[in-house]
XYZ file of C-alpha atoms in Angstrom:
86
model
C -7.766 -14.700 11.169
C -6.964 -11.022 10.792
C -4.203 -9.986 13.201
C -3.065 -6.371 13.402
C -3.114 -4.985 9.851
C -1.625 -1.661 10.978
C 1.733 -3.279 11.692
C 1.742 -4.653 8.150
C 0.788 -1.291 6.662
C 3.622 0.318 8.602
C 6.037 -2.377 7.427
C 4.991 -1.921 3.792
C 5.193 1.870 3.940
C 8.607 1.805 5.624
C 9.886 -0.559 2.939
C 8.532 1.557 0.078
C 9.606 4.861 1.666
C 13.187 3.589 1.880
C 13.302 4.001 -1.909
C 10.502 6.555 -2.421
C 10.558 8.863 0.631
C 8.027 11.310 -0.831
C 5.025 8.974 -0.696
C 2.344 9.792 1.852
C -0.367 7.554 3.286
C -3.839 8.721 2.280
C -6.152 5.930 3.358
C -6.506 2.227 4.058
C -9.570 0.610 2.528
C -10.912 -2.772 3.593
C -11.932 -5.007 0.734
C -15.647 -5.781 1.168
C -15.366 -9.436 0.187
C -12.388 -10.337 2.398
C -11.427 -9.258 5.904
C -7.811 -10.220 5.132
C -7.444 -7.888 2.147
C -6.678 -4.166 2.321
C -5.913 -1.470 -0.233
C -3.402 1.188 0.778
C -3.777 4.514 -1.037
C -0.649 6.681 -1.138
C 0.076 10.090 -2.616
C 2.870 9.769 -5.175
C 4.503 11.768 -7.972
C 2.564 12.059 -11.216
C 5.235 10.134 -13.167
C 3.723 6.827 -14.334
C 7.086 5.050 -14.258
C 7.617 6.010 -10.626
C 4.085 4.915 -9.743
C 4.746 1.544 -11.362
C 8.037 1.244 -9.452
C 6.210 2.046 -6.196
C 3.650 -0.703 -6.851
C 6.403 -3.137 -7.797
C 8.424 -2.419 -4.640
C 5.319 -2.650 -2.444
C 4.375 -5.975 -4.008
C 7.720 -7.473 -2.949
C 6.994 -7.097 0.747
C 3.233 -7.537 0.368
C 3.849 -10.988 -1.122
C 6.009 -11.938 1.872
C 3.250 -10.815 4.247
C 0.640 -12.753 2.283
C 2.687 -15.960 2.305
C 3.678 -15.683 5.972
C 0.455 -14.328 7.491
C -2.387 -14.678 5.007
C -2.940 -10.910 4.874
C -3.255 -9.339 1.404
C -2.269 -5.723 0.748
C -2.368 -3.729 -2.467
C -0.682 -0.339 -2.712
C -2.239 2.158 -5.128
C -0.238 5.338 -5.812
C -2.343 8.402 -6.647
C -0.960 11.637 -8.039
C -4.136 13.719 -8.072
C -5.373 12.651 -4.659
C -6.459 16.157 -3.698
C -9.326 15.723 -6.163
C -10.613 12.646 -4.335
C -13.000 12.536 -1.425
C -11.414 10.065 0.963
């Protein structure tokens, strides 16, 4: 049932970047137990309040996508992403 998840990722990132233009896509991870679920990792400021606001804004559009298309996306902001092996 998976369509083109990249168009949804782009839609989510555009929506979030409208309010938080400094975020940067790091990776898209497929959830092992569901082909219709993806985690989007983004580089974000270290401020925990801003990270929460990013997740909240992303969830607004992600919920619309889930209800309309059955595709689930979770955005995870990371501040120390340079320490990760992606």
